[in-house]
Amino acid sequence: MLNQLEEIEQAALVALDEVEDEQAMEQWRVANLGRSSPLMAVFDQMRDLPKDERPAIGRRSNEVKQKLEKKHSEKADLINQLALQKSLETERLDVTMPGRPVSLGRLHPITTTMRQIYRIFAEMGFQIYQSRDVETDEYNFQLLNFPPHHPAREMQDSFYIAGHYEEDNPVLLRTHTSPGQIHKMREHSAINPKDPPEIRIILPGMCYRHEQISARAESQFTQVEGLAVGKQITFSDLKGTLSDFNKRMFGQNVRSRFRASHFPFTEPSAEVDIECFVCGGEGCPVCKRTGWLEILGCGMVHPIVLQNGGYDPNIYTGFAFGMGPERITMLRHRVEDIRYFWANDVRFLEQF
Ligand code: PHE
């Protein structure tokens, strides 16, 4: 049996010399030190030996086992070292190389402007109301008092949804956020038709027009609509609210100007300008030498529109306004072409 142990040891050491990689190393370990290795078989046979032979065989078996284990760990270390050396040579780790810059995402400039508008109106007690992008002709035009042949209703000016064409009430993408006025008023007046609650909301969202696309017109753009309905609301409230908004948005010293205008759903209607914040009213290229910048459209809610929303125009009055965050952002940041906003060019977006 001692001879057998000698042979086991010799054979294992010879085999170990041939081991060159991690995989062969593991195979060697299983074959020479594993459960079913010849060495383990010797340990198993020990209990069948005569008592006086056991100590010598036992001692030798342990010696062989310890030796093989030691040789195994030495060789394993060597193999690891060689592998590391090789990978350092072939993979050329250059620890002086600068890291890749981590690029942080940020808010779209229109989102930033919208959030400023929300915050200012929130301070004045306006809540945000989301209204749908896909509308019917009825909500987008008819209930807002557009006459039947108003130019905005022409096929060329709006995106109509194919397959949903009803002769007198086709489905279309909203051309402005104003249909939200009717939705909100109807929602409120349905709750309490006799005495519907007052309203103070802003309605933000994307609008769509079949425009000739240019530096000043996109087929898709955002609007923020405002609507206040109550029993004592006057044109002074409209002027006060919007003048104050302009100050909070563009600076405490900025002056506002209201110019008579026309919208089918407001009467009287106005357009609001602010004093040019680039030249302070002197006249410059940004304000086209007029000293004023047009910011939004507004007016007192037309009695027919109040009626359509379920509010009795003999009891209720209200004001509404609509502004374009793209235009405001263009003025503030001197962006010269509206098409940059939704073109998704990171070189533009990274500037904000
Ligand atoms: N809906 C109008 C537009 O798109 C803006 C507006 C809203 C005007 C509310 C008056 C009142 O141009």
Short mmCIF file of C-alpha atoms and ligand atoms in Angstrom, two decimals:
data_model
loop_
_atom_site.label_atom_id
_atom_site.label_comp_id
_atom_site.label_asym_id
_atom_site.label_seq_id
_atom_site.Cartn_x
_atom_site.Cartn_y
_atom_site.Cartn_z
CA MET A 1 0.00 0.00 0.00
CA LEU A 2 2.91 2.33 0.67
CA ASN A 3 4.08 1.69 -2.90
CA GLN A 4 0.63 2.49 -4.16
CA LEU A 5 0.75 5.84 -2.33
CA GLU A 6 4.13 6.52 -3.88
CA GLU A 7 2.71 5.91 -7.36
CA ILE A 8 -0.33 8.09 -6.67
CA GLU A 9 1.91 10.94 -5.58
CA GLN A 10 4.26 10.61 -8.55
CA ALA A 11 1.44 10.37 -11.09
CA ALA A 12 -0.31 13.40 -9.61
CA LEU A 13 2.87 15.52 -9.65
CA VAL A 14 3.63 14.56 -13.25
CA ALA A 15 0.09 15.47 -14.28
CA LEU A 16 0.34 18.75 -12.39
CA ASP A 17 3.33 19.77 -14.49
CA GLU A 18 1.15 19.65 -17.56
CA VAL A 19 -1.57 21.88 -16.18
CA GLU A 20 -1.56 25.25 -17.90
CA ASP A 21 -4.86 26.96 -17.29
CA GLU A 22 -7.60 27.38 -14.74
CA GLN A 23 -9.87 24.80 -16.31
CA ALA A 24 -7.20 22.08 -16.38
CA MET A 25 -6.32 23.04 -12.81
CA GLU A 26 -9.83 22.29 -11.68
CA GLN A 27 -9.90 19.00 -13.57
CA TRP A 28 -6.63 18.01 -11.88
CA ARG A 29 -8.05 18.83 -8.45
CA VAL A 30 -11.13 16.67 -9.02
CA ALA A 31 -9.05 13.78 -10.38
CA ASN A 32 -6.37 13.81 -7.66
CA LEU A 33 -7.98 15.20 -4.54
CA GLY A 34 -11.69 14.76 -5.27
CA ARG A 35 -14.13 12.29 -3.72
CA SER A 36 -13.44 9.53 -6.24
CA SER A 37 -9.66 10.02 -6.59
CA PRO A 38 -7.25 7.05 -6.00
CA LEU A 39 -5.95 8.83 -2.90
CA MET A 40 -9.41 8.98 -1.34
CA ALA A 41 -9.81 5.27 -2.18
CA VAL A 42 -6.74 4.56 0.00
CA PHE A 43 -8.38 6.43 2.89
CA ASP A 44 -11.51 4.35 2.36
CA GLN A 45 -9.59 1.06 2.42
CA MET A 46 -7.82 1.97 5.67
CA ARG A 47 -10.44 0.54 7.98
CA ASP A 48 -9.98 -2.95 6.42
CA LEU A 49 -6.25 -3.02 7.26
CA PRO A 50 -4.79 -4.92 10.17
CA LYS A 51 -4.53 -2.64 13.23
CA ASP A 52 -0.72 -2.50 13.33
CA GLU A 53 -0.39 -1.41 9.69
CA ARG A 54 -2.83 1.47 9.99
CA PRO A 55 -0.62 4.17 11.66
CA ALA A 56 2.12 4.05 9.04
CA ILE A 57 -0.28 3.99 6.10
CA GLY A 58 -2.39 6.70 7.71
CA ARG A 59 0.57 8.99 8.28
CA ARG A 60 1.83 8.53 4.71
CA SER A 61 -1.62 9.07 3.23
CA ASN A 62 -1.93 12.37 5.08
CA GLU A 63 1.51 13.43 3.95
CA VAL A 64 0.64 12.75 0.33
CA LYS A 65 -2.67 14.59 0.68
CA GLN A 66 -1.03 17.66 2.27
CA LYS A 67 1.70 17.71 -0.33
CA LEU A 68 -0.73 17.53 -3.21
CA GLU A 69 -2.87 20.29 -1.65
CA LYS A 70 0.15 22.52 -1.23
CA LYS A 71 1.33 21.91 -4.78
CA HIS A 72 -2.19 22.60 -6.00
CA SER A 73 -2.42 25.98 -4.33
CA GLU A 74 1.07 26.99 -5.49
CA LYS A 75 0.26 26.09 -9.06
CA ALA A 76 -3.15 27.80 -8.90
CA ASP A 77 -1.49 31.04 -7.76
CA LEU A 78 1.01 30.80 -10.57
CA ILE A 79 -1.72 30.28 -13.15
CA ASN A 80 -3.63 33.32 -11.85
CA GLN A 81 -0.56 35.46 -11.99
CA LEU A 82 0.23 34.41 -15.53
CA ALA A 83 -3.36 35.11 -16.61
CA LEU A 84 -3.23 38.59 -15.07
CA GLN A 85 0.09 39.33 -16.71
CA LYS A 86 -1.24 38.21 -20.05
CA SER A 87 -4.38 40.32 -19.81
CA LEU A 88 -2.34 43.35 -18.76
CA GLU A 89 -0.18 42.88 -21.82
CA THR A 90 -2.97 42.30 -24.30
CA GLU A 91 -5.67 44.61 -22.93
CA ARG A 92 -3.37 47.54 -22.21
CA LEU A 93 -5.13 49.15 -19.29
CA ASP A 94 -4.30 52.85 -19.46
CA VAL A 95 -5.11 54.18 -16.01
CA THR A 96 -4.22 57.74 -17.05
CA MET A 97 -7.05 57.87 -19.60
CA PRO A 98 -9.75 60.45 -18.61
CA GLY A 99 -13.20 59.03 -17.79
CA ARG A 100 -16.21 59.42 -20.07
CA PRO A 101 -18.20 62.52 -19.10
CA VAL A 102 -21.59 61.70 -17.57
CA SER A 103 -24.24 63.73 -19.36
CA LEU A 104 -27.12 64.89 -17.21
CA GLY A 105 -30.62 65.17 -18.60
CA ARG A 106 -32.45 68.45 -18.16
CA LEU A 107 -35.83 70.04 -18.70
CA HIS A 108 -36.97 71.07 -22.16
CA PRO A 109 -37.01 74.89 -22.37
CA ILE A 110 -40.78 74.83 -23.03
CA THR A 111 -41.32 72.70 -19.92
CA THR A 112 -39.38 75.26 -17.90
CA THR A 113 -41.49 78.12 -19.25
CA MET A 114 -44.74 76.18 -18.68
CA ARG A 115 -43.74 75.46 -15.08
CA GLN A 116 -43.03 79.15 -14.46
CA ILE A 117 -46.47 80.00 -15.84
CA TYR A 118 -48.10 77.32 -13.62
CA ARG A 119 -46.31 78.61 -10.55
CA ILE A 120 -47.36 82.22 -11.10
CA PHE A 121 -51.00 81.32 -11.67
CA ALA A 122 -50.93 78.87 -8.76
CA GLU A 123 -49.93 81.80 -6.54
CA MET A 124 -53.03 83.62 -7.81
CA GLY A 125 -55.29 80.66 -7.03
CA PHE A 126 -55.62 79.04 -10.46
CA GLN A 127 -55.71 75.24 -10.66
CA ILE A 128 -54.39 73.21 -13.58
CA TYR A 129 -56.93 71.36 -15.68
CA GLN A 130 -55.89 68.91 -18.40
CA SER A 131 -58.09 68.68 -21.43
CA ARG A 132 -57.99 66.28 -24.38
CA ASP A 133 -55.87 66.74 -27.54
CA VAL A 134 -58.40 65.05 -29.83
CA GLU A 135 -61.57 67.08 -30.15
CA THR A 136 -64.74 67.33 -32.15
CA ASP A 137 -65.60 70.25 -34.38
CA GLU A 138 -68.40 70.97 -31.91
CA TYR A 139 -66.06 71.61 -28.98
CA ASN A 140 -63.17 73.10 -30.93
CA PHE A 141 -65.37 75.56 -32.89
CA GLN A 142 -69.16 75.42 -32.65
CA LEU A 143 -69.61 75.77 -28.88
CA LEU A 144 -66.97 78.52 -28.92
CA ASN A 145 -69.17 80.60 -31.18
CA PHE A 146 -67.17 80.22 -34.36
CA PRO A 147 -69.41 81.06 -37.29
CA PRO A 148 -69.90 78.15 -39.75
CA HIS A 149 -67.51 79.48 -42.38
CA HIS A 150 -64.78 80.88 -40.17
CA PRO A 151 -61.42 80.40 -41.95
CA ALA A 152 -59.96 78.36 -39.05
CA ARG A 153 -62.54 75.67 -39.77
CA GLU A 154 -61.32 75.03 -43.28
CA MET A 155 -59.82 71.61 -43.95
CA GLN A 156 -56.51 73.20 -44.87
CA ASP A 157 -56.08 74.76 -41.45
CA SER A 158 -56.90 71.89 -39.10
CA PHE A 159 -55.85 68.24 -38.85
CA TYR A 160 -59.00 66.16 -39.22
CA ILE A 161 -58.93 62.50 -38.15
CA ALA A 162 -59.52 60.17 -41.12
CA GLY A 163 -62.25 57.58 -40.68
CA HIS A 164 -64.11 59.68 -38.12
CA TYR A 165 -65.75 62.03 -40.52
CA GLU A 166 -69.22 63.05 -39.57
CA GLU A 167 -70.76 65.56 -41.92
CA ASP A 168 -71.30 68.31 -39.36
CA ASN A 169 -69.11 67.16 -36.46
CA PRO A 170 -65.78 65.76 -37.61
CA VAL A 171 -63.04 64.72 -35.19
CA LEU A 172 -59.85 66.80 -35.26
CA LEU A 173 -56.73 67.64 -33.28
CA ARG A 174 -57.48 70.73 -31.20
CA THR A 175 -56.27 73.91 -32.85
CA HIS A 176 -56.20 75.75 -29.50
CA THR A 177 -56.75 74.94 -25.81
CA SER A 178 -60.03 76.89 -25.69
CA PRO A 179 -62.33 73.81 -26.06
CA GLY A 180 -61.15 72.94 -22.53
CA GLN A 181 -63.19 75.96 -21.36
CA ILE A 182 -66.41 74.23 -22.44
CA HIS A 183 -65.38 70.87 -20.94
CA LYS A 184 -64.59 72.47 -17.59
CA MET A 185 -67.74 74.62 -17.47
CA ARG A 186 -69.94 71.65 -18.42
CA GLU A 187 -68.27 69.43 -15.81
CA HIS A 188 -68.97 72.03 -13.12
CA SER A 189 -72.48 72.99 -14.20
CA ALA A 190 -73.48 69.32 -14.40
CA ILE A 191 -72.74 68.97 -10.68
CA ASN A 192 -74.97 71.87 -9.72
CA PRO A 193 -76.96 73.23 -12.71
CA LYS A 194 -78.87 75.79 -10.63
CA ASP A 195 -75.84 77.40 -9.01
CA PRO A 196 -72.64 76.13 -10.63
CA PRO A 197 -69.40 76.84 -8.72
CA GLU A 198 -66.93 79.54 -9.74
CA ILE A 199 -63.96 78.59 -11.90
CA ARG A 200 -60.31 79.63 -11.85
CA ILE A 201 -58.19 77.34 -13.98
CA ILE A 202 -55.37 77.21 -16.46
CA LEU A 203 -55.43 74.67 -19.29
CA PRO A 204 -52.01 73.79 -20.69
CA GLY A 205 -51.32 71.52 -23.63
CA MET A 206 -50.23 70.78 -27.16
CA CYS A 207 -52.19 72.27 -30.07
CA TYR A 208 -52.07 71.39 -33.75
CA ARG A 209 -52.53 73.45 -36.88
CA HIS A 210 -52.01 72.58 -40.50
CA GLU A 211 -49.65 75.49 -41.01
CA GLN A 212 -47.14 76.30 -43.66
CA ILE A 213 -44.14 75.53 -41.44
CA SER A 214 -41.70 78.40 -41.10
CA ALA A 215 -39.42 80.07 -38.57
CA ARG A 216 -42.52 81.56 -36.93
CA ALA A 217 -45.11 78.77 -37.36
CA GLU A 218 -45.02 75.09 -36.42
CA SER A 219 -47.74 72.50 -36.95
CA GLN A 220 -47.50 71.59 -33.28
CA PHE A 221 -47.04 73.97 -30.35
CA THR A 222 -48.13 74.46 -26.76
CA GLN A 223 -50.65 76.88 -25.31
CA VAL A 224 -51.64 77.83 -21.81
CA GLU A 225 -55.28 78.84 -21.60
CA GLY A 226 -56.79 80.60 -18.61
CA LEU A 227 -60.43 80.74 -17.53
CA ALA A 228 -62.09 82.52 -14.63
CA VAL A 229 -65.88 82.42 -14.24
CA GLY A 230 -67.80 83.98 -11.37
CA LYS A 231 -70.58 86.35 -10.40
CA GLN A 232 -68.58 89.58 -10.10
CA ILE A 233 -65.80 89.22 -12.63
CA THR A 234 -65.09 92.35 -14.69
CA PHE A 235 -62.63 93.49 -17.34
CA SER A 236 -60.62 95.13 -14.52
CA ASP A 237 -60.00 91.68 -13.06
CA LEU A 238 -58.74 90.52 -16.43
CA LYS A 239 -56.41 93.53 -16.74
CA GLY A 240 -55.17 93.22 -13.17
CA THR A 241 -54.53 89.48 -13.42
CA LEU A 242 -52.65 89.68 -16.70
CA SER A 243 -50.65 92.82 -15.84
CA ASP A 244 -49.60 91.12 -12.63
CA PHE A 245 -48.74 87.93 -14.49
CA ASN A 246 -46.54 89.93 -16.88
CA LYS A 247 -44.70 91.54 -13.97
CA ARG A 248 -44.08 88.22 -12.26
CA MET A 249 -43.02 86.59 -15.50
CA PHE A 250 -40.98 89.34 -17.16
CA GLY A 251 -39.96 91.67 -14.33
CA GLN A 252 -41.60 93.96 -11.79
CA ASN A 253 -41.10 97.10 -13.88
CA VAL A 254 -42.54 95.78 -17.11
CA ARG A 255 -45.54 97.69 -18.47
CA SER A 256 -48.47 95.99 -20.19
CA ARG A 257 -50.65 97.32 -23.00
CA PHE A 258 -54.12 96.06 -23.96
CA ARG A 259 -55.14 96.44 -27.61
CA ALA A 260 -58.65 95.81 -28.91
CA SER A 261 -58.85 92.62 -30.93
CA HIS A 262 -61.31 89.95 -31.95
CA PHE A 263 -61.96 86.32 -31.01
CA PRO A 264 -65.34 84.63 -31.58
CA PHE A 265 -65.46 83.31 -27.99
CA THR A 266 -64.65 86.54 -26.12
CA GLU A 267 -66.36 89.95 -26.13
CA PRO A 268 -64.75 92.37 -25.77
CA SER A 269 -61.42 90.87 -26.85
CA ALA A 270 -57.89 92.18 -26.51
CA GLU A 271 -54.32 91.39 -27.31
CA VAL A 272 -51.76 92.06 -24.62
CA ASP A 273 -48.29 93.45 -25.28
CA ILE A 274 -45.47 94.00 -22.84
CA GLU A 275 -42.90 96.71 -23.10
CA CYS A 276 -39.90 95.24 -24.93
CA PHE A 277 -37.54 93.90 -22.27
CA VAL A 278 -34.62 93.96 -24.66
CA CYS A 279 -34.61 97.70 -25.40
CA GLY A 280 -36.94 98.91 -22.63
CA GLY A 281 -39.37 100.35 -25.18
CA GLU A 282 -36.82 102.30 -27.23
CA GLY A 283 -37.25 100.13 -30.32
CA CYS A 284 -34.92 97.31 -31.43
CA PRO A 285 -34.89 94.36 -33.86
CA VAL A 286 -36.55 92.01 -31.31
CA CYS A 287 -39.65 94.26 -31.01
CA LYS A 288 -39.37 95.25 -34.66
CA ARG A 289 -38.76 98.87 -33.56
CA THR A 290 -42.23 99.15 -31.98
CA GLY A 291 -41.08 98.99 -28.35
CA TRP A 292 -43.76 96.37 -27.60
CA LEU A 293 -43.92 92.56 -27.69
CA GLU A 294 -47.19 90.73 -28.24
CA ILE A 295 -47.65 88.12 -25.53
CA LEU A 296 -51.21 86.79 -25.46
CA GLY A 297 -54.87 87.01 -26.50
CA CYS A 298 -57.72 87.48 -24.05
CA GLY A 299 -61.19 88.79 -23.42
CA MET A 300 -64.43 88.50 -21.46
CA VAL A 301 -66.06 85.11 -22.04
CA HIS A 302 -68.76 85.55 -24.69
CA PRO A 303 -72.33 85.16 -23.28
CA ILE A 304 -73.04 82.41 -25.83
CA VAL A 305 -69.97 80.49 -24.62
CA LEU A 306 -71.07 80.83 -20.97
CA GLN A 307 -74.51 79.59 -22.00
CA ASN A 308 -72.98 76.62 -23.87
CA GLY A 309 -71.03 75.75 -20.73
CA GLY A 310 -74.20 75.75 -18.61
CA TYR A 311 -73.55 79.10 -16.91
CA ASP A 312 -76.37 81.69 -17.07
CA PRO A 313 -74.82 84.82 -18.69
CA ASN A 314 -77.30 86.99 -16.79
CA ILE A 315 -75.72 85.89 -13.52
CA TYR A 316 -72.16 84.91 -14.47
CA THR A 317 -69.32 86.66 -16.23
CA GLY A 318 -65.78 85.54 -16.83
CA PHE A 319 -62.50 86.17 -18.56
CA ALA A 320 -60.27 83.95 -20.63
CA PHE A 321 -56.80 84.22 -22.08
CA GLY A 322 -54.43 82.14 -24.15
CA MET A 323 -50.66 82.37 -24.49
CA GLY A 324 -47.95 80.52 -26.40
CA PRO A 325 -45.00 79.25 -24.32
CA GLU A 326 -42.89 78.87 -27.49
CA ARG A 327 -43.28 82.56 -28.28
CA ILE A 328 -42.47 83.58 -24.72
CA THR A 329 -39.40 81.31 -24.69
CA MET A 330 -38.27 82.66 -28.07
CA LEU A 331 -38.45 86.22 -26.82
CA ARG A 332 -36.69 85.52 -23.55
CA HIS A 333 -33.87 83.47 -25.02
CA ARG A 334 -33.76 85.17 -28.46
CA VAL A 335 -34.47 81.89 -30.23
CA GLU A 336 -34.88 82.83 -33.86
CA ASP A 337 -36.66 79.80 -35.22
CA ILE A 338 -39.66 78.06 -33.63
CA ARG A 339 -38.77 74.79 -35.40
CA TYR A 340 -35.84 74.24 -33.01
CA PHE A 341 -38.18 73.41 -30.13
CA TRP A 342 -39.57 70.14 -31.41
CA ALA A 343 -36.77 69.11 -33.78
CA ASN A 344 -35.05 67.17 -30.96
CA ASP A 345 -31.59 68.40 -31.86
CA VAL A 346 -29.51 68.03 -28.68
CA ARG A 347 -27.15 70.77 -29.79
CA PHE A 348 -30.07 73.17 -29.36
CA LEU A 349 -31.52 71.57 -26.24
CA GLU A 350 -28.16 71.42 -24.44
CA GLN A 351 -28.06 75.23 -24.34
CA PHE A 352 -30.82 75.41 -21.75
N1 PHE B 1 -57.60 80.50 -28.48
C1 PHE B 1 -56.97 81.72 -28.92
C2 PHE B 1 -55.90 81.39 -29.95
O1 PHE B 1 -55.56 80.23 -30.10
C3 PHE B 1 -56.35 82.48 -27.76
C4 PHE B 1 -57.36 82.98 -26.80
C5 PHE B 1 -57.75 82.24 -25.71
C6 PHE B 1 -57.92 84.25 -26.96
C7 PHE B 1 -58.67 82.71 -24.81
C8 PHE B 1 -58.84 84.73 -26.07
C9 PHE B 1 -59.20 83.98 -25.01
O2 PHE B 1 -55.37 82.24 -30.61
#
